[in-house]
Short mmCIF file of C-alpha atoms in Angstrom, two decimals:
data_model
loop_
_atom_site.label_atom_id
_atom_site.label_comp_id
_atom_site.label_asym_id
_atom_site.label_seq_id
_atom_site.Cartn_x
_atom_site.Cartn_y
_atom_site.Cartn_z
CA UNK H 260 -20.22 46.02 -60.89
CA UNK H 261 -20.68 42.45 -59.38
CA UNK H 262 -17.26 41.89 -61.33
CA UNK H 263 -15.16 44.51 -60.17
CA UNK H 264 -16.23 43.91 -56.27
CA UNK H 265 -14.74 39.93 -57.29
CA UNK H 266 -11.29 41.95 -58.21
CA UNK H 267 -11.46 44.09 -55.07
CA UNK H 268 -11.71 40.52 -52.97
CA UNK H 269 -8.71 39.73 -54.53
CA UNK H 270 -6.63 39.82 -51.45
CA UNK H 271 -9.40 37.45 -49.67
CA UNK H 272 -9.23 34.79 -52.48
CA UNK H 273 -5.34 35.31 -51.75
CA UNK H 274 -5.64 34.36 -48.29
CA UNK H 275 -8.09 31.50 -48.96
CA UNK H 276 -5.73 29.91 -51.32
CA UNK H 277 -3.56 29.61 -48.41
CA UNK H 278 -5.51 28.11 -46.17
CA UNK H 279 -6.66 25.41 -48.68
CA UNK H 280 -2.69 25.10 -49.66
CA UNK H 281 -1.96 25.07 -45.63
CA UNK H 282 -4.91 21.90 -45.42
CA UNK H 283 -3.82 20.06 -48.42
CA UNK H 284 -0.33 19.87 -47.25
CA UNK H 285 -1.30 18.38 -44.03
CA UNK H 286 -3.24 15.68 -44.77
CA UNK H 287 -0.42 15.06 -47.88
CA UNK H 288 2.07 14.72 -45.11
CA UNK H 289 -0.21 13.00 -42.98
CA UNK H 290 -0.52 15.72 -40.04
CA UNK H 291 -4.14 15.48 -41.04
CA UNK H 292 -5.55 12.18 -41.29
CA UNK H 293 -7.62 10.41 -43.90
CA UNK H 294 -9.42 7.08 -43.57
CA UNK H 295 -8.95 4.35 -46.05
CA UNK H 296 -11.81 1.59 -46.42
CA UNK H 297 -11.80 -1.74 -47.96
CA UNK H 298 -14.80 -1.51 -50.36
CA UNK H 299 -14.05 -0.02 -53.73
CA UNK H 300 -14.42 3.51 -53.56
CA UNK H 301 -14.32 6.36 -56.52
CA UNK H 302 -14.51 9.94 -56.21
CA UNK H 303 -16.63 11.67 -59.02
CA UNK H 304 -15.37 15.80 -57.72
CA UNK H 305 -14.37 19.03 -59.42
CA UNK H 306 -12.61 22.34 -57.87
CA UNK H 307 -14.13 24.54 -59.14
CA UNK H 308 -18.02 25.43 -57.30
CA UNK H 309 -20.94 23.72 -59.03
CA UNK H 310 -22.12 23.20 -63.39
CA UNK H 311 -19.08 20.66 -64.02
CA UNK H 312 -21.13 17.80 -64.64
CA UNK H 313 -20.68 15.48 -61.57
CA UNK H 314 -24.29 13.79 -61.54
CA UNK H 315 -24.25 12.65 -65.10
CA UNK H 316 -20.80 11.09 -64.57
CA UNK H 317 -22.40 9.47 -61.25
CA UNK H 318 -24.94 8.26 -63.48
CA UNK H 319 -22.61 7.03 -66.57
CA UNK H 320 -20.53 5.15 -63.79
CA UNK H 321 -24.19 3.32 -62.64
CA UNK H 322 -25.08 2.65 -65.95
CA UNK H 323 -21.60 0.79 -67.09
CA UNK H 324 -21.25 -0.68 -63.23
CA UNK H 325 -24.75 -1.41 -62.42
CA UNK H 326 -25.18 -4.94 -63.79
CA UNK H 327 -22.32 -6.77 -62.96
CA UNK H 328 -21.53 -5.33 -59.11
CA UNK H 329 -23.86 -4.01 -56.58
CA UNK H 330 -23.55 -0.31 -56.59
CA UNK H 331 -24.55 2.25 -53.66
CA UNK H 332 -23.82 5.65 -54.15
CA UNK H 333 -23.24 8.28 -51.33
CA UNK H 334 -23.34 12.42 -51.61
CA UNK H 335 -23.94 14.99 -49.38
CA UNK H 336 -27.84 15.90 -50.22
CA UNK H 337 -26.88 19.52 -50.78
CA UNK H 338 -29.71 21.88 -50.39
CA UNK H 339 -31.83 18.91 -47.68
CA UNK H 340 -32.97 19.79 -44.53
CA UNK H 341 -31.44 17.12 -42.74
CA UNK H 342 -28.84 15.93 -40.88
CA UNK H 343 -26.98 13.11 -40.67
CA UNK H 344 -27.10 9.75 -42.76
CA UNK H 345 -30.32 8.34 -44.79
CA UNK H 346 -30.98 5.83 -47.03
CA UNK H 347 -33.09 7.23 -49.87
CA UNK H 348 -36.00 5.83 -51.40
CA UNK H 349 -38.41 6.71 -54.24
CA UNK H 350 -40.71 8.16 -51.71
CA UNK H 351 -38.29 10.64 -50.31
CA UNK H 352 -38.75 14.14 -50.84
CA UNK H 353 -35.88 16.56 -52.25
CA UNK H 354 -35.63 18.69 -48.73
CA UNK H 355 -35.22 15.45 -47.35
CA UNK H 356 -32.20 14.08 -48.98
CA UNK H 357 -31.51 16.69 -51.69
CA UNK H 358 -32.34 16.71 -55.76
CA UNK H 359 -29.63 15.32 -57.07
CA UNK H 360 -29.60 12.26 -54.88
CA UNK H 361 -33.13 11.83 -54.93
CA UNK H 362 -33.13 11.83 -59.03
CA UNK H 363 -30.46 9.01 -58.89
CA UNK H 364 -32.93 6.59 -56.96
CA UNK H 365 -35.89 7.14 -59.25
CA UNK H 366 -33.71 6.15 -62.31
CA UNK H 367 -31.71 3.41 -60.68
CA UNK H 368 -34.54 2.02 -57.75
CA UNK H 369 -32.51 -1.49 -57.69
CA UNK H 370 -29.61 0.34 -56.41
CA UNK H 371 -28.32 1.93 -53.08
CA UNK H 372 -29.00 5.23 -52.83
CA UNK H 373 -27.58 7.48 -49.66
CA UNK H 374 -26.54 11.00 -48.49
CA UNK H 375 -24.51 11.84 -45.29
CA UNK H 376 -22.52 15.21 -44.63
CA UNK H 377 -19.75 12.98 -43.03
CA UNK H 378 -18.25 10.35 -46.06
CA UNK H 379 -16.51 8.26 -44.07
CA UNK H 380 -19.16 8.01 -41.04
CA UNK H 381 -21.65 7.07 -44.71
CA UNK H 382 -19.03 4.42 -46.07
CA UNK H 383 -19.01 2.93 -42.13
CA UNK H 384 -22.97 2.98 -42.12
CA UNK H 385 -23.31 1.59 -45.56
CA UNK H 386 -21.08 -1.13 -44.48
CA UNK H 387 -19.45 -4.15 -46.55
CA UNK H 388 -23.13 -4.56 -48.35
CA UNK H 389 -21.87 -3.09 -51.63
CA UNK H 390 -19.38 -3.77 -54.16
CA UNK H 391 -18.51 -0.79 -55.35
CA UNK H 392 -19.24 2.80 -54.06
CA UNK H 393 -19.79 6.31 -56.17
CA UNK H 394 -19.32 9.55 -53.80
CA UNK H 395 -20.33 12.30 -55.72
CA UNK H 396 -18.88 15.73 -54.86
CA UNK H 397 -16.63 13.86 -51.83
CA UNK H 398 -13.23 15.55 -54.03
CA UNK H 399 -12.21 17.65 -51.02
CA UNK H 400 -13.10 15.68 -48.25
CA UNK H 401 -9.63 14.74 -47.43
CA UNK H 402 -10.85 12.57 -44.48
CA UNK H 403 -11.41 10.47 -46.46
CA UNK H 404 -9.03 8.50 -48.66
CA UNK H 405 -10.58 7.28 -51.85
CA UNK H 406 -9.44 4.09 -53.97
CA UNK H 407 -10.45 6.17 -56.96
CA UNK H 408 -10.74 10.10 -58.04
CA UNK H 409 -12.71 11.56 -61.07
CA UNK H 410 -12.03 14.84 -61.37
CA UNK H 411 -14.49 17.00 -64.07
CA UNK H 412 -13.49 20.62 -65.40
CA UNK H 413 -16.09 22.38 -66.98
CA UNK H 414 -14.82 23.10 -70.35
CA UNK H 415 -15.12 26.95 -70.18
CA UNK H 416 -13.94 27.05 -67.03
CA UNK H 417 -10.53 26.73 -67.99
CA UNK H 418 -10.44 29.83 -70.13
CA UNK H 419 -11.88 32.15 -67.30
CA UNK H 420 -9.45 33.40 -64.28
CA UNK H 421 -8.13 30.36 -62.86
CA UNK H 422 -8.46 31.71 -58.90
CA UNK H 423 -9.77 30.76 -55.77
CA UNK H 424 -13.18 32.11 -54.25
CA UNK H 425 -13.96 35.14 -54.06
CA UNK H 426 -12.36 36.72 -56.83
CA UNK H 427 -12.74 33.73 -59.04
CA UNK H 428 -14.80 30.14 -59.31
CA UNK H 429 -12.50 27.79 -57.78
CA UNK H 430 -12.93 26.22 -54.30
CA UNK H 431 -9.61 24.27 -54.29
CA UNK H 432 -6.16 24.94 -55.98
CA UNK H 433 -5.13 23.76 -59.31
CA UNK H 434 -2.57 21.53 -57.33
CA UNK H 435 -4.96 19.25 -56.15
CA UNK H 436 -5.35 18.11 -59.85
CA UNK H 437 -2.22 15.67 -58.91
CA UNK H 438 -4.48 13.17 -56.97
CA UNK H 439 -6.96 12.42 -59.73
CA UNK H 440 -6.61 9.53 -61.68
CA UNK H 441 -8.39 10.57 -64.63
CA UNK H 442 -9.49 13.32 -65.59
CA UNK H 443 -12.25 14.96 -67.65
CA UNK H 444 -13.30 18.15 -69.72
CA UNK H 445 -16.98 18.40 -69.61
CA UNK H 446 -19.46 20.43 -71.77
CA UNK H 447 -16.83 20.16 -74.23
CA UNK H 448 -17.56 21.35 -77.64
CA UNK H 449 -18.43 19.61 -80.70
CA UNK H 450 -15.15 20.49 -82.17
CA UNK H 451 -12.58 21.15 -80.36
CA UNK H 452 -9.99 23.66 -81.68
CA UNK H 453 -6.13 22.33 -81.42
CA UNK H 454 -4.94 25.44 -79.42
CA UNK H 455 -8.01 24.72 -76.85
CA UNK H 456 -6.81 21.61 -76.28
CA UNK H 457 -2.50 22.45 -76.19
CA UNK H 458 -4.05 25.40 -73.98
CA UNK H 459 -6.16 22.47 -71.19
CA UNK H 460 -3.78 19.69 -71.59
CA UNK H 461 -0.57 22.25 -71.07
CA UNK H 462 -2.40 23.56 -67.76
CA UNK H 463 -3.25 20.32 -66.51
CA UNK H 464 0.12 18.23 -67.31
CA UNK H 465 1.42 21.25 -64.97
CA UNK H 466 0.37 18.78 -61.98
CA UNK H 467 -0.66 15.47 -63.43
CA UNK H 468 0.03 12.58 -66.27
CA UNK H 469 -3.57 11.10 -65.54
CA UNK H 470 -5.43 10.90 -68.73
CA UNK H 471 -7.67 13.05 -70.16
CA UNK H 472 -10.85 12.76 -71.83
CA UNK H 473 -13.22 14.99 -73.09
CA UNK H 474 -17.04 14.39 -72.90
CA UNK H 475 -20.14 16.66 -73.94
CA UNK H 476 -24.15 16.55 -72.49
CA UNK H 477 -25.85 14.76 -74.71
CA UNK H 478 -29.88 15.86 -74.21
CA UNK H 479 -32.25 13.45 -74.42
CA UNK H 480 -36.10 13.86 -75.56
CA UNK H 481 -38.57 15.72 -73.08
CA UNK H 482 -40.53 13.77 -70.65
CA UNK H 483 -43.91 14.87 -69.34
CA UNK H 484 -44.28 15.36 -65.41
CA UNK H 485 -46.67 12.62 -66.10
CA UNK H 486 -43.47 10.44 -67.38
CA UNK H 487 -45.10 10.55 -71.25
CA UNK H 488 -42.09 10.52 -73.47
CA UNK H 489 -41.73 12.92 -76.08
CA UNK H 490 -40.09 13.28 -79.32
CA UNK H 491 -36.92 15.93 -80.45
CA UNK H 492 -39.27 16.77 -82.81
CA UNK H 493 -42.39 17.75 -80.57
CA UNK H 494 -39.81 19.93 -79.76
CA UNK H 495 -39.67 22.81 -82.28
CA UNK H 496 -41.26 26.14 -82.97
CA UNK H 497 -42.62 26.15 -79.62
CA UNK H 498 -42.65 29.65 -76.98
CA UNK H 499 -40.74 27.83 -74.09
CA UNK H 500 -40.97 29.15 -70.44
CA UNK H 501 -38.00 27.81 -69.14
CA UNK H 502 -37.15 27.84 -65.02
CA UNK H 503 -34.40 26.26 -63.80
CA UNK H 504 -32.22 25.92 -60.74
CA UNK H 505 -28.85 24.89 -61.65
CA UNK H 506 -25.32 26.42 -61.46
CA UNK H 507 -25.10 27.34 -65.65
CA UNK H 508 -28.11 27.26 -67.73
CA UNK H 509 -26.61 28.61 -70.77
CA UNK H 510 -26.13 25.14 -72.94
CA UNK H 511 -29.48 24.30 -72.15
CA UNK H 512 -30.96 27.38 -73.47
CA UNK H 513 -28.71 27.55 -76.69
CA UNK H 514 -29.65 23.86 -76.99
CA UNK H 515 -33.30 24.31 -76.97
CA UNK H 516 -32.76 27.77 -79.02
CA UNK H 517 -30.96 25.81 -81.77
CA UNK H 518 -34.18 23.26 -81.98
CA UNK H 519 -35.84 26.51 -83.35
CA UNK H 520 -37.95 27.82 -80.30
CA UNK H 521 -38.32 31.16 -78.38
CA UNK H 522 -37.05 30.78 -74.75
CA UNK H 523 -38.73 32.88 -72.08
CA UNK H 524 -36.26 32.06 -69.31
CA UNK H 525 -36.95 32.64 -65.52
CA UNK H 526 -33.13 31.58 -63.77
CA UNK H 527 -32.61 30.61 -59.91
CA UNK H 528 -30.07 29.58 -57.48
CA UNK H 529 -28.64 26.47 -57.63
CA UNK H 530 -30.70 23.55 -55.53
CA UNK H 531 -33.31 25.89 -55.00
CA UNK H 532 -36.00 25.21 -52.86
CA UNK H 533 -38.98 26.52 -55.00
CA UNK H 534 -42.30 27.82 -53.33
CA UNK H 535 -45.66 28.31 -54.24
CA UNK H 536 -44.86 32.21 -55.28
CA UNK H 537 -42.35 31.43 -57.53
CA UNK H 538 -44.22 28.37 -59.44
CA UNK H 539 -47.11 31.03 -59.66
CA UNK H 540 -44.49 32.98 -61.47
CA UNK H 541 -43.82 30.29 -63.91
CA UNK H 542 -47.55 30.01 -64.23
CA UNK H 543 -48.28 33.26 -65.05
CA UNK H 544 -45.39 33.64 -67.50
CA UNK H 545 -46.87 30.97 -69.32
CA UNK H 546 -50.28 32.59 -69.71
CA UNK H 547 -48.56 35.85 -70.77
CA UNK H 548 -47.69 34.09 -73.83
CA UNK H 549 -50.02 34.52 -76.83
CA UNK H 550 -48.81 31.91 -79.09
CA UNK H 551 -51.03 28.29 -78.60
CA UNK H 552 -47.39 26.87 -79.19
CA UNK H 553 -45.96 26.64 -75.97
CA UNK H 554 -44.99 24.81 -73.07
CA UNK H 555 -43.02 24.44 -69.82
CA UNK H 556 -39.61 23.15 -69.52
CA UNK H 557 -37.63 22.76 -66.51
CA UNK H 558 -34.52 19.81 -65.65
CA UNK H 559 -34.82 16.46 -64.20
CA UNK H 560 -32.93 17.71 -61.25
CA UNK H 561 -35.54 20.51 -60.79
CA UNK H 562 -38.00 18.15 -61.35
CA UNK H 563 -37.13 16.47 -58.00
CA UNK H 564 -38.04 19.74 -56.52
CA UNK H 565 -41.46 19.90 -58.08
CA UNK H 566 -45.00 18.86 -56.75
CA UNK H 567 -47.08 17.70 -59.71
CA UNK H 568 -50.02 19.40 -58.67
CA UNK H 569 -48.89 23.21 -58.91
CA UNK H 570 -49.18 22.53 -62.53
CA UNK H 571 -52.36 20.39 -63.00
CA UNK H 572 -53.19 20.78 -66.65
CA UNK H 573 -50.67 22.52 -67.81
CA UNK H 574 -47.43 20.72 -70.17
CA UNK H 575 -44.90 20.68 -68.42
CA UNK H 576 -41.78 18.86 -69.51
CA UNK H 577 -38.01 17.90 -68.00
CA UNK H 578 -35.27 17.44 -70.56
CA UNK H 579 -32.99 14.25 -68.93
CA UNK H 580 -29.57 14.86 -69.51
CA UNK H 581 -26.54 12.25 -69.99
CA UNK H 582 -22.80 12.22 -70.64
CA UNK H 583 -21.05 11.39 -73.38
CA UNK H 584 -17.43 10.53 -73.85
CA UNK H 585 -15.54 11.41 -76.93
CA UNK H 586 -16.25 9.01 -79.60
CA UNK H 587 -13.40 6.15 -79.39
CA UNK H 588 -12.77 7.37 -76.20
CA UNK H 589 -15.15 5.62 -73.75
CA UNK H 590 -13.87 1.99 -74.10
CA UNK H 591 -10.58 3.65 -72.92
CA UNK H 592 -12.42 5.65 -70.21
CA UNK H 593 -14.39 2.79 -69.08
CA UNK H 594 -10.92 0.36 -69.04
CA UNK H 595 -9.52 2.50 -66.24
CA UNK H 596 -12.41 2.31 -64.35
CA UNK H 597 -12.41 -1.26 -64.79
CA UNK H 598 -8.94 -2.04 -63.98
CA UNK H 599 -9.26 0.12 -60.64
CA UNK H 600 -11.87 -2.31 -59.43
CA UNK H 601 -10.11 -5.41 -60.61
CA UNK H 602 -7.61 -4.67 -58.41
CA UNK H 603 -9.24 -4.44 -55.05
CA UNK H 604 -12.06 -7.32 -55.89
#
């Protein structure tokens, strides 16, 4: 049903496409404005709406950056309850800055951390302090004129209808794929099947010659809320009620499926803002179970979102996330990232 009334919005998602088309062209022909800054800038963004993977890329750019320049990163703090720009700290709470932002600080502390709505007034406020800044999710913020875009597709994605909102998942038009400078298929599959690829790379050489590289989540082992480590191996067997609040939980559960375990799945809204009802869901889903084998599994991004106390005594677990580029690919990646900065430094 919920797919049919997408079809009948077609003529919406028509008009919509315009309007974005309409917007694009002006700031392309400089009716529009954008502001240009002198710090190193690059754009980690997708078009279509959430699940393409920008936060691990964010991450994998702080990891390879992080010891040789001084590294602030800037988003939006989608799904916080405030306004305007903030530094963020360890002690910051998720409706104060947002999840995603908030998880970046607790696993990179020596680094800047910040949200604002408005990039540019963030970049101004942040100042000359940094070497190098990250803006994740700052693709179609056109006032703003970036040294550097990312731009992520979610491998599946790109087999689906390729349209604009309503009627399908994108929020921008495939045009816009001419301003990134490199460009990446995420959640891409083990093995990738030659027609997949002639199919993405024949779509995306439509608008661009950046390169393309392909990179996959790579899972790492659970983690207690208590931050005790666990093994892959703990991990098997086990009755797992799993909540999560992220755009596309589907490769999680078939990961954790393939370990072997029984997934009792309880799905929300992206960035949602969880209350006491709905952990007492969780709670009592997890009591419902028979089996002595079983536990609670939620993201690190959920995590955020998550007051240690609502589940006193019982194991729960995250499962951290990072991204992988294709084998033999990442030096190459990780060149053109380089070579960006070495030119503006």
């Amino acid at each position: 049903m919920i797919a049919i009334l997408r079809w009948i919005l077609l003529p919406i998602s028509l008009i919509y496409q315009f309007i974005v088309w309409l917007r694009n062209k002006m700031y392309d022909h400089n009716i529009l404005k954008s502001q240009t800054f002198d710090t190193p800038t690059i754009v980690i963004g997708n078009l279509a709406v959430g699940g393409a993977g920008k936060s691990p890329m964010t991450e994998y750019l702080i990891r390879f950056l992080k010891d040789n320049y001084t590294i602030a990163t800037l988003s939006r703090g989608y799904g916080r309850q405030t306004k305007g720009f903030r530094i963020v700290t360890t002690a910051s709470t998720a409706l104060e800055v947002g999840d995603e932002p908030l998880q970046f600080k607790k696993k990179f502390p020596d680094i800047t951390v910040s949200v604002c709505e408005d990039r540019c007034t963030g970049i101004e406020t942040l100042g000359i302090a940094n070497d190098i800044i990250l803006l994740d999710d700052a693709y179609q913020h056109r006032k703003l004129k970036a040294g550097f875009y990312i731009l992520l597709f979610d491998f599946q994605s790109l087999f689906k209808p390729l349209l604009t909102l309503p009627t399908g998942n994108f929020r921008d038009n495939l045009s816009s794929i001419k301003r990134a400078d490199l460009i990446v298929i995420t959640k891409s599959p083990s093995t990738i099947r030659s027609h997949q690829k002639k199919h993405i790379e024949k779509l995306i050489r439509t608008y661009s010659d950046s390169p393309i590289f392909y990179s996959a989540i790579q899972y790492q082992a659970p983690v207690s809320c208590a931050n005790q480590h666990q093994t892959i191996k703990d991990l098997t067997g086990l009755d797992i009620v799993l909540f999560c609040g992220i755009a596309n939980p589907t490769p999680l559960v078939e990961y954790l499926t393939n370990l072997g375990n029984r997934i009792h799945l309880l799905d929300f809204p992206d960035h949602y803002n969880y209350s006491n009802k709905d952990f007492q869901k969780v709670i009592a889903k997890y009591h419902q179970i028979a089996s002595d084998n079983k536990v609670i599994i939620t993201t690190e991004k959920d995590m955020q979102r998550i007051e240690k106390k609502d589940f006193l005594n019982l194991p729960l677990y995250y499962i951290p996330i990072q991204l992988g580029i294709n084998r033999n690919d990442d030096n190459a990646f990780e060149y053109y990232i380089e070579k960006y900065i070495s030119t503006v430094i």
